[in-house]
Amino acid sequence: GAGVSQSPRYKVAKRGQDVALRCDPISGHVSLFWYQQALGQGPEFLTYFQNEAQLDKSGLPSDRFFAERPEGSVSTLKIQRTQQEDSAVYLCASRALNTGELFFGEGSRLTVL
Amino acid sequence: DQQVKQNSPSLSVQEGRISILNCDYTNSMFDYFLWYKKYPAEGPTFLISISSIKDKNEDGRFTVFLNKSAKHLSLHIVPSQPGDSAVYFCAASEWGTGNQFYFGTGTSLTVIP
């Protein structure tokens, strides 16, 4: 597709469940970012990939959060043993190398009950 | 600690008038700034950017102004249209050295017909 695609759009999980969120970036975009957006807040950085290399994971809030991009294209954000505070919209964005703006997907809204 | 701040959570403007959205930042190393627009249940979409070598960038009805000494930027929309009603986020980064984009908390703009 032409844009960044994320799935699922909506996910409801019981506390303690594991979830996996998928991001399909714009074809050819080298850089991929994950952001977390809580209600009423701006997006907050989680992690960054350049191709398959995870160059920055300083924003991941705990070791329950794990991201991968094994072939340098599709990425998965995995949250283990979900907690209520994990409820947020998870945004994926991609960017061509050495360009400015990020192109965002529509986000995956996670609700943990 | 919030490095990018949007102190006005909301703004209402009459159609045809100017909308001015403000953003302040604290990190003097930031040299690249962007504005994003977000409709409900959609991801942020890129609007306009400015690098620190400029103090103004214009694209149609949208103009971004940067005041480096005050660490302040603003987005002007003129004339405002009802379709401009959305949440606007400003974002900042260090071009070339950092890959984190820091976002403000957003300003919800309502353009009244």
Coordinates of N, CA and C in Angstrom, one line a residue:
Chain A
G1 N 0.8 -1.2 0.0 CA 0.0 0.0 0.0 C 0.9 1.2 0.0
A2 N 0.2 2.4 -0.2 CA 0.9 3.6 -0.3 C 1.4 4.2 1.0
G3 N 0.6 3.8 2.1 CA 0.9 4.4 3.4 C 1.4 3.4 4.4
V4 N 1.6 3.9 5.6 CA 2.0 3.0 6.7 C 0.7 2.3 7.2
S5 N 0.8 0.9 7.3 CA -0.3 0.1 7.7 C -0.1 -0.5 9.0
Q6 N -1.1 -0.4 9.9 CA -0.9 -1.0 11.2 C -2.1 -2.0 11.5
S7 N -1.8 -3.0 12.2 CA -2.9 -4.0 12.6 C -2.5 -4.6 13.9
P8 N -3.5 -4.9 14.7 CA -4.9 -4.6 14.5 C -5.2 -3.1 14.8
R9 N -6.3 -2.6 14.3 CA -6.6 -1.2 14.7 C -7.1 -1.0 16.1
Y10 N -7.7 -2.1 16.6 CA -8.2 -2.1 18.0 C -7.9 -3.4 18.6
K11 N -7.4 -3.4 19.8 CA -7.2 -4.6 20.6 C -7.6 -4.5 22.0
V12 N -8.4 -5.4 22.5 CA -8.7 -5.4 23.9 C -8.1 -6.7 24.5
A13 N -7.3 -6.5 25.5 CA -6.6 -7.6 26.2 C -7.0 -7.6 27.7
K14 N -7.0 -8.8 28.2 CA -7.1 -8.9 29.7 C -5.7 -8.7 30.3
R15 N -5.7 -8.1 31.4 CA -4.5 -7.9 32.1 C -3.7 -9.2 32.3
G16 N -2.4 -9.2 31.9 CA -1.6 -10.4 31.9 C -1.4 -11.1 30.6
Q17 N -2.3 -10.7 29.6 CA -2.1 -11.3 28.3 C -1.0 -10.7 27.5
D18 N -0.5 -11.4 26.6 CA 0.5 -10.9 25.7 C -0.2 -10.4 24.4
V19 N 0.4 -9.3 23.8 CA -0.2 -8.7 22.6 C 0.9 -8.5 21.6
A20 N 0.6 -8.5 20.3 CA 1.5 -8.2 19.3 C 0.9 -7.3 18.3
L21 N 1.6 -6.2 18.0 CA 1.1 -5.2 17.1 C 2.0 -5.1 15.9
R22 N 1.4 -5.0 14.7 CA 2.2 -5.1 13.5 C 2.2 -3.8 12.8
C23 N 3.3 -3.5 12.1 CA 3.5 -2.3 11.3 C 4.1 -2.7 10.0
D24 N 3.5 -2.2 8.9 CA 4.0 -2.4 7.6 C 4.3 -1.0 7.1
P25 N 5.6 -0.6 7.0 CA 6.0 0.8 6.6 C 5.8 1.0 5.1
I26 N 6.0 2.2 4.8 CA 6.0 2.6 3.4 C 7.2 1.9 2.7
S27 N 6.9 1.3 1.5 CA 8.0 0.5 0.8 C 9.2 1.4 0.6
G28 N 10.4 0.8 1.0 CA 11.6 1.5 0.7 C 12.0 2.4 1.9
H29 N 11.2 2.6 2.8 CA 11.6 3.5 4.0 C 12.5 2.7 4.9
V30 N 13.6 3.3 5.1 CA 14.7 2.6 5.9 C 14.4 2.7 7.4
S31 N 13.9 3.9 7.8 CA 13.7 4.1 9.2 C 12.3 3.8 9.7
L32 N 12.2 3.2 10.8 CA 10.9 2.9 11.4 C 10.9 3.2 12.9
F33 N 9.8 3.8 13.3 CA 9.7 4.3 14.7 C 8.4 3.7 15.3
W34 N 8.4 3.5 16.6 CA 7.2 3.2 17.3 C 7.0 4.3 18.4
Y35 N 5.8 4.8 18.5 CA 5.5 5.8 19.5 C 4.2 5.3 20.3
Q36 N 4.1 5.7 21.5 CA 3.0 5.4 22.4 C 2.3 6.8 22.6
Q37 N 1.0 6.8 22.4 CA 0.2 8.0 22.7 C -0.9 7.7 23.7
A38 N -0.7 8.2 24.9 CA -1.8 8.1 25.9 C -2.8 9.1 25.7
L39 N -4.0 8.9 26.2 CA -5.1 9.8 26.0 C -4.8 11.3 26.5
G40 N -5.0 12.2 25.6 CA -4.7 13.6 25.9 C -3.3 14.0 25.9
Q41 N -2.4 13.1 25.4 CA -1.0 13.4 25.4 C -0.5 13.4 23.9
G42 N 0.8 13.8 23.8 CA 1.4 13.7 22.5 C 2.1 12.4 22.3
P43 N 2.4 12.0 21.1 CA 3.1 10.7 21.0 C 4.5 10.7 21.7
E44 N 4.8 9.6 22.3 CA 6.1 9.5 23.1 C 6.9 8.4 22.4
F45 N 8.1 8.7 22.2 CA 9.0 7.8 21.5 C 9.2 6.5 22.3
L46 N 9.2 5.3 21.6 CA 9.5 4.1 22.2 C 10.8 3.5 21.6
T47 N 10.9 3.3 20.3 CA 12.0 2.7 19.7 C 12.2 3.0 18.3
Y48 N 13.4 2.8 17.7 CA 13.7 3.2 16.4 C 14.6 2.1 15.7
F49 N 14.2 1.8 14.4 CA 15.0 0.9 13.6 C 15.5 1.6 12.4
Q50 N 16.7 1.2 12.0 CA 17.2 1.5 10.7 C 17.5 0.2 10.0
N51 N 16.7 -0.1 9.0 CA 16.6 -1.4 8.4 C 16.3 -2.4 9.5
E52 N 17.0 -3.4 9.7 CA 16.7 -4.4 10.7 C 17.3 -4.1 12.0
A53 N 18.2 -3.1 12.1 CA 18.9 -2.8 13.3 C 18.1 -1.9 14.2
Q54 N 17.9 -2.3 15.5 CA 17.3 -1.5 16.4 C 18.3 -0.6 17.1
L55 N 18.3 0.7 16.6 CA 19.4 1.6 17.0 C 19.1 2.3 18.3
D56 N 17.8 2.4 18.7 CA 17.5 3.1 19.9 C 16.2 2.5 20.5
K57 N 16.4 2.0 21.7 CA 15.2 1.5 22.4 C 15.0 2.1 23.7
S58 N 15.5 3.3 23.8 CA 15.6 4.0 25.1 C 14.2 4.4 25.6
G59 N 13.2 4.4 24.8 CA 11.8 4.8 25.2 C 11.0 3.7 25.6
L60 N 11.4 2.4 25.5 CA 10.6 1.3 25.9 C 10.4 1.4 27.4
P61 N 9.2 1.4 27.9 CA 9.0 1.6 29.3 C 9.4 0.5 30.3
S62 N 9.5 -0.7 29.8 CA 9.9 -1.8 30.7 C 10.3 -3.0 29.8
D63 N 10.9 -4.0 30.5 CA 11.3 -5.1 29.7 C 10.2 -6.0 29.2
R64 N 8.9 -5.6 29.5 CA 7.8 -6.3 29.0 C 7.6 -5.9 27.5
F65 N 8.2 -4.8 27.1 CA 8.0 -4.3 25.7 C 9.2 -4.7 24.9
F66 N 8.9 -5.3 23.7 CA 9.9 -5.8 22.8 C 9.5 -5.5 21.4
A67 N 10.5 -5.0 20.6 CA 10.2 -4.7 19.2 C 11.2 -5.4 18.3
E68 N 10.8 -5.8 17.1 CA 11.7 -6.4 16.2 C 11.3 -6.0 14.7
R69 N 12.3 -6.2 13.9 CA 12.1 -5.9 12.5 C 13.1 -6.7 11.7
P70 N 12.8 -8.0 11.7 CA 13.9 -9.0 11.3 C 14.4 -8.9 9.9
E71 N 13.5 -8.4 9.0 CA 13.9 -8.4 7.6 C 14.0 -6.9 7.1
G72 N 14.0 -6.0 8.0 CA 14.1 -4.6 7.6 C 12.9 -4.0 7.0
S73 N 11.7 -4.7 7.1 CA 10.5 -4.1 6.5 C 9.5 -4.1 7.6
V74 N 8.6 -5.1 7.7 CA 7.6 -5.2 8.7 C 8.2 -5.3 10.1
S75 N 7.5 -4.6 11.0 CA 7.9 -4.6 12.4 C 6.8 -5.0 13.3
T76 N 7.2 -5.7 14.4 CA 6.2 -6.1 15.4 C 6.6 -5.5 16.8
L77 N 5.6 -4.9 17.4 CA 5.8 -4.5 18.8 C 5.1 -5.5 19.7
K78 N 5.8 -6.1 20.6 CA 5.2 -7.1 21.5 C 5.2 -6.6 22.9
I79 N 4.0 -6.7 23.6 CA 3.9 -6.4 25.0 C 3.5 -7.6 25.7
Q80 N 4.4 -8.0 26.7 CA 4.1 -9.2 27.5 C 3.4 -8.8 28.8
R81 N 2.6 -9.7 29.2 CA 1.9 -9.5 30.6 C 1.4 -8.1 30.7
T82 N 0.5 -7.8 29.8 CA 0.0 -6.4 29.7 C -0.6 -5.9 31.0
Q83 N -0.4 -4.7 31.3 CA -1.0 -4.0 32.5 C -1.9 -2.9 32.0
Q84 N -2.8 -2.4 32.9 CA -3.7 -1.4 32.6 C -3.0 -0.1 32.1
E85 N -1.9 0.2 32.6 CA -1.2 1.4 32.2 C -0.6 1.3 30.8
D86 N -0.7 0.1 30.2 CA -0.2 0.0 28.8 C -1.3 0.4 27.8
S87 N -2.5 0.7 28.3 CA -3.6 1.1 27.4 C -3.2 2.5 26.8
A88 N -3.2 2.5 25.5 CA -2.8 3.7 24.7 C -3.0 3.4 23.2
V89 N -2.7 4.4 22.4 CA -2.6 4.1 21.0 C -1.1 4.0 20.6
Y90 N -0.8 2.9 19.9 CA 0.6 2.7 19.5 C 0.7 3.0 18.0
L91 N 1.5 4.0 17.8 CA 1.7 4.6 16.5 C 3.0 4.1 15.9
C92 N 3.0 3.7 14.6 CA 4.2 3.4 13.9 C 4.4 4.4 12.8
A93 N 5.6 4.8 12.6 CA 6.0 5.8 11.6 C 7.2 5.3 10.8
S94 N 7.3 5.7 9.6 CA 8.5 5.4 8.8 C 9.0 6.6 8.1
R95 N 10.2 6.6 7.7 CA 10.8 7.7 7.0 C 11.9 7.2 6.1
A96 N 12.0 7.9 5.0 CA 13.1 7.6 4.0 C 14.4 8.1 4.6
L97 N 15.5 7.5 4.3 CA 16.8 7.8 4.9 C 17.1 9.3 4.5
N98 N 17.6 10.0 5.6 CA 18.1 11.4 5.4 C 17.0 12.3 4.9
T99 N 15.8 12.0 5.2 CA 14.7 13.0 5.0 C 14.1 13.3 6.3
G100 N 13.2 14.3 6.3 CA 12.8 14.9 7.5 C 11.6 14.2 8.2
E101 N 10.4 14.4 7.5 CA 9.2 14.0 8.2 C 8.9 12.5 8.4
L102 N 8.3 12.2 9.4 CA 7.8 10.9 9.7 C 6.4 10.7 9.1
F103 N 6.1 9.6 8.5 CA 4.8 9.2 8.0 C 4.2 8.2 9.0
F104 N 3.1 8.6 9.5 CA 2.5 7.7 10.6 C 1.4 6.8 10.0
G105 N 1.2 5.7 10.6 CA 0.1 4.9 10.4 C -1.1 5.4 11.2
E106 N -2.2 4.7 11.1 CA -3.4 5.1 11.8 C -3.4 4.7 13.3
G107 N -2.5 3.8 13.7 CA -2.3 3.5 15.1 C -3.1 2.2 15.4
S108 N -2.6 1.6 16.5 CA -3.3 0.4 17.1 C -3.7 0.9 18.5
R109 N -5.1 0.9 18.7 CA -5.5 1.3 20.1 C -5.6 0.0 20.9
L110 N -4.8 0.0 22.0 CA -4.8 -1.1 22.9 C -5.6 -0.7 24.2
T111 N -6.5 -1.5 24.6 CA -7.2 -1.4 25.9 C -7.0 -2.6 26.7
V112 N -6.4 -2.4 27.9 CA -6.2 -3.5 28.8 C -7.2 -3.4 29.9
L113 N -7.9 -4.5 30.1 CA -9.0 -4.5 31.1 C -8.5 -5.2 32.4
Chain B
D1 N 10.3 14.9 31.9 CA 10.3 16.4 31.6 C 10.0 16.7 30.2
Q2 N 9.0 17.5 30.0 CA 8.5 17.8 28.6 C 9.4 18.7 27.9
Q3 N 10.0 18.3 26.9 CA 11.0 19.1 26.1 C 10.3 20.0 25.1
V4 N 9.1 19.6 24.7 CA 8.3 20.4 23.8 C 6.9 20.6 24.4
K5 N 6.5 21.9 24.5 CA 5.3 22.2 25.2 C 4.3 23.0 24.3
Q6 N 3.1 22.6 24.4 CA 2.0 23.4 23.8 C 1.1 23.7 24.9
N7 N 1.1 25.0 25.3 CA 0.4 25.4 26.5 C -1.1 25.7 26.3
S8 N -1.5 25.7 25.1 CA -3.0 25.9 24.9 C -3.6 24.6 24.4
P9 N -4.4 24.0 25.3 CA -5.0 22.7 24.9 C -6.0 22.9 23.8
S10 N -6.6 24.1 23.7 CA -7.7 24.3 22.7 C -7.7 25.7 22.2
L11 N -8.3 25.9 21.0 CA -8.4 27.2 20.4 C -9.6 27.2 19.5
S12 N -10.4 28.2 19.5 CA -11.5 28.4 18.6 C -11.4 29.6 17.8
V13 N -11.6 29.5 16.5 CA -11.4 30.6 15.6 C -12.6 30.6 14.6
Q14 N -13.0 31.8 14.2 CA -14.0 32.0 13.2 C -13.4 31.6 11.8
E15 N -14.3 31.0 11.0 CA -13.9 30.7 9.6 C -13.4 32.0 8.9
G16 N -12.3 31.9 8.2 CA -11.8 33.1 7.5 C -10.8 33.9 8.2
R17 N -10.7 33.7 9.6 CA -9.8 34.4 10.4 C -8.5 33.7 10.5
I18 N -7.5 34.2 11.2 CA -6.2 33.6 11.3 C -6.2 32.7 12.6
S19 N -5.6 31.5 12.5 CA -5.4 30.7 13.6 C -3.9 30.7 13.9
I20 N -3.6 30.9 15.2 CA -2.1 30.9 15.6 C -2.0 29.9 16.7
L21 N -1.2 28.9 16.4 CA -0.9 27.8 17.4 C 0.6 27.9 17.8
N22 N 0.8 27.8 19.1 CA 2.1 28.1 19.6 C 2.8 26.9 20.2
C23 N 4.1 26.9 20.2 CA 4.9 25.8 20.7 C 6.2 26.3 21.3
D24 N 6.6 25.8 22.4 CA 7.8 26.2 23.1 C 8.7 24.9 23.3
Y25 N 10.0 25.1 23.2 CA 10.9 23.9 23.5 C 12.0 24.4 24.4
T26 N 12.6 23.4 25.0 CA 13.6 23.7 26.0 C 15.0 23.3 25.6
N27 N 15.1 22.4 24.7 CA 16.4 21.9 24.3 C 17.0 22.7 23.2
S28 N 18.1 23.4 23.4 CA 18.7 24.3 22.4 C 19.4 23.5 21.3
M29 N 19.5 22.2 21.4 CA 20.1 21.4 20.4 C 19.1 21.0 19.3
F30 N 17.8 21.2 19.5 CA 16.8 21.0 18.5 C 17.1 21.9 17.3
D31 N 17.1 21.3 16.1 CA 17.3 22.2 15.0 C 16.3 21.8 13.8
Y32 N 15.3 21.0 14.1 CA 14.4 20.6 13.1 C 13.0 20.5 13.7
F33 N 12.0 21.2 13.1 CA 10.7 21.3 13.8 C 9.6 21.0 12.8
L34 N 8.6 20.3 13.3 CA 7.5 19.9 12.4 C 6.2 20.2 13.0
W35 N 5.2 20.3 12.2 CA 3.8 20.4 12.7 C 3.0 19.2 12.1
Y36 N 2.2 18.6 12.9 CA 1.4 17.5 12.4 C -0.1 17.8 12.8
K37 N -0.9 17.3 12.0 CA -2.4 17.5 12.1 C -3.0 16.1 12.4
K38 N -3.9 16.0 13.3 CA -4.5 14.7 13.6 C -6.0 14.8 13.7
Y39 N -6.7 14.0 12.9 CA -8.1 13.9 13.1 C -8.4 12.7 14.0
P40 N -9.6 12.6 14.6 CA -9.9 11.5 15.5 C -9.8 10.2 14.7
A41 N -9.3 9.2 15.4 CA -9.1 7.8 14.9 C -8.2 7.7 13.7
E42 N -7.4 8.7 13.5 CA -6.4 8.6 12.4 C -5.0 8.9 13.0
G43 N -4.0 8.5 12.2 CA -2.7 8.9 12.6 C -2.3 10.3 12.3
P44 N -1.3 10.9 12.9 CA -0.9 12.2 12.6 C -0.5 12.3 11.2
T45 N -0.8 13.4 10.5 CA -0.3 13.7 9.1 C 0.6 14.9 9.1
F46 N 1.7 14.8 8.4 CA 2.6 15.9 8.3 C 2.0 17.1 7.6
L47 N 2.3 18.3 8.2 CA 1.8 19.5 7.7 C 2.9 20.4 7.1
I48 N 3.9 20.7 7.9 CA 4.9 21.6 7.5 C 6.1 21.5 8.4
S49 N 7.3 21.8 7.9 CA 8.5 21.7 8.8 C 9.3 23.0 8.6
I50 N 10.3 23.1 9.5 CA 11.2 24.2 9.4 C 12.5 23.8 10.0
S51 N 13.7 24.1 9.4 CA 14.9 23.9 10.1 C 15.5 25.2 10.7
S52 N 16.4 25.0 11.6 CA 16.9 26.2 12.4 C 17.6 27.2 11.6
I53 N 18.0 26.9 10.3 CA 18.6 27.9 9.5 C 17.7 28.9 8.9
K54 N 16.4 28.6 9.1 CA 15.3 29.6 8.6 C 14.6 30.1 9.8
D55 N 13.9 31.2 9.6 CA 13.0 31.7 10.6 C 11.5 31.6 10.1
K56 N 11.3 31.2 8.9 CA 9.9 31.2 8.4 C 9.9 30.2 7.2
N57 N 8.8 29.5 7.2 CA 8.5 28.6 6.1 C 7.1 28.6 5.8
E58 N 6.8 28.7 4.5 CA 5.4 29.0 4.1 C 4.9 27.9 3.1
D59 N 3.7 27.4 3.2 CA 3.2 26.4 2.3 C 1.7 26.7 2.2
G60 N 1.3 27.4 1.2 CA -0.1 27.7 1.0 C -0.6 28.6 2.2
R61 N -1.7 28.0 2.8 CA -2.3 28.8 3.9 C -1.5 28.6 5.2
F62 N -0.5 27.8 5.2 CA 0.2 27.5 6.5 C 1.6 28.1 6.5
T63 N 1.9 28.8 7.5 CA 3.2 29.4 7.7 C 3.7 29.0 9.1
V64 N 5.0 28.6 9.2 CA 5.6 28.3 10.5 C 6.7 29.3 10.7
F65 N 6.7 29.9 11.9 CA 7.7 30.9 12.3 C 8.5 30.3 13.4
L66 N 9.8 30.5 13.3 CA 10.7 30.0 14.4 C 11.5 31.1 15.0
N67 N 11.5 31.2 16.3 CA 12.3 32.2 17.0 C 13.2 31.4 17.9
K68 N 14.5 31.3 17.4 CA 15.4 30.4 18.1 C 15.8 31.0 19.5
S69 N 16.0 32.3 19.5 CA 16.4 32.9 20.8 C 15.4 32.7 21.9
A70 N 14.1 32.7 21.5 CA 13.0 32.4 22.5 C 12.6 31.0 22.6
K71 N 13.2 30.1 21.8 CA 12.9 28.7 21.7 C 11.4 28.6 21.5
H72 N 10.9 29.2 20.5 CA 9.5 29.3 20.3 C 9.2 29.1 18.8
L73 N 8.1 28.4 18.5 CA 7.7 28.4 17.1 C 6.1 28.5 17.1
S74 N 5.6 28.9 16.0 CA 4.2 29.1 15.9 C 3.8 28.7 14.5
L75 N 2.5 28.2 14.4 CA 1.9 27.9 13.1 C 0.8 28.8 12.9
H76 N 0.8 29.5 11.7 CA -0.3 30.4 11.3 C -1.1 29.7 10.2
I77 N -2.4 29.7 10.4 CA -3.2 29.2 9.3 C -4.2 30.4 8.9
V78 N -4.0 30.8 7.6 CA -4.9 31.9 7.2 C -5.2 31.7 5.7
P79 N -6.5 31.8 5.3 CA -7.6 31.9 6.2 C -8.0 30.5 6.8
S80 N -8.5 30.5 8.0 CA -8.9 29.2 8.6 C -10.2 28.7 8.0
Q81 N -10.2 27.4 7.8 CA -11.4 26.7 7.2 C -11.9 25.7 8.2
P82 N -13.2 25.4 8.1 CA -13.8 24.3 9.0 C -13.0 23.0 8.9
G83 N -12.5 22.6 7.8 CA -11.8 21.4 7.6 C -10.4 21.4 8.3
D84 N -10.0 22.6 8.8 CA -8.8 22.6 9.6 C -9.0 22.2 11.0
S85 N -10.2 22.0 11.4 CA -10.5 21.6 12.8 C -9.9 20.2 13.1
A86 N -9.0 20.2 14.0 CA -8.2 19.0 14.3 C -7.3 19.2 15.5
V87 N -6.6 18.2 15.9 CA -5.5 18.5 16.9 C -4.2 18.6 16.2
Y88 N -3.5 19.7 16.6 CA -2.2 20.0 16.0 C -1.1 19.7 17.0
F89 N -0.1 19.0 16.5 CA 1.1 18.7 17.4 C 2.3 19.3 16.8
C90 N 3.1 19.9 17.6 CA 4.4 20.3 17.1 C 5.4 19.2 17.6
A91 N 6.5 19.1 16.9 CA 7.5 18.1 17.2 C 8.9 18.7 16.9
A92 N 9.9 18.2 17.6 CA 11.3 18.8 17.4 C 12.3 17.6 17.5
S93 N 13.4 17.8 16.8 CA 14.4 16.8 16.8 C 15.8 17.5 16.5
E94 N 16.8 16.7 16.8 CA 18.2 17.1 16.4 C 18.5 16.4 15.1
W95 N 18.5 17.2 14.0 CA 18.7 16.6 12.7 C 20.1 15.9 12.6
G96 N 20.1 14.7 12.2 CA 21.4 14.0 11.9 C 22.0 13.3 13.1
T97 N 21.8 13.8 14.2 CA 22.4 13.2 15.4 C 21.4 12.4 16.3
G98 N 20.2 12.8 16.2 CA 19.2 12.1 17.0 C 18.1 11.6 16.1
N99 N 17.5 10.6 16.5 CA 16.3 10.1 15.8 C 15.0 10.1 16.5
Q100 N 15.1 10.7 17.7 CA 13.9 10.9 18.5 C 13.2 12.2 18.1
F101 N 12.0 12.1 17.8 CA 11.2 13.3 17.7 C 10.4 13.5 18.9
Y102 N 10.5 14.7 19.5 CA 9.7 15.0 20.7 C 8.5 15.8 20.4
F103 N 7.4 15.3 20.9 CA 6.1 15.9 20.5 C 5.5 16.7 21.7
G104 N 4.8 17.8 21.4 CA 4.0 18.4 22.4 C 2.7 17.7 22.6
T105 N 1.9 18.2 23.5 CA 0.7 17.5 23.9 C -0.5 17.9 23.0
G106 N -0.3 18.8 22.1 CA -1.3 19.1 21.1 C -2.2 20.2 21.5
T107 N -2.7 20.9 20.4 CA -3.7 21.9 20.6 C -4.9 21.6 19.7
S108 N -6.1 21.5 20.3 CA -7.3 21.2 19.5 C -7.9 22.5 18.9
L109 N -7.8 22.6 17.6 CA -8.3 23.7 16.9 C -9.8 23.5 16.4
T110 N -10.7 24.4 16.7 CA -12.0 24.4 16.2 C -12.2 25.6 15.4
V111 N -12.6 25.4 14.1 CA -12.9 26.5 13.2 C -14.4 26.6 13.1
I112 N -14.9 27.7 13.5 CA -16.4 27.8 13.5 C -16.9 28.4 12.2
P113 N -17.8 27.7 11.6 CA -18.3 28.3 10.3 C -19.1 29.6 10.4

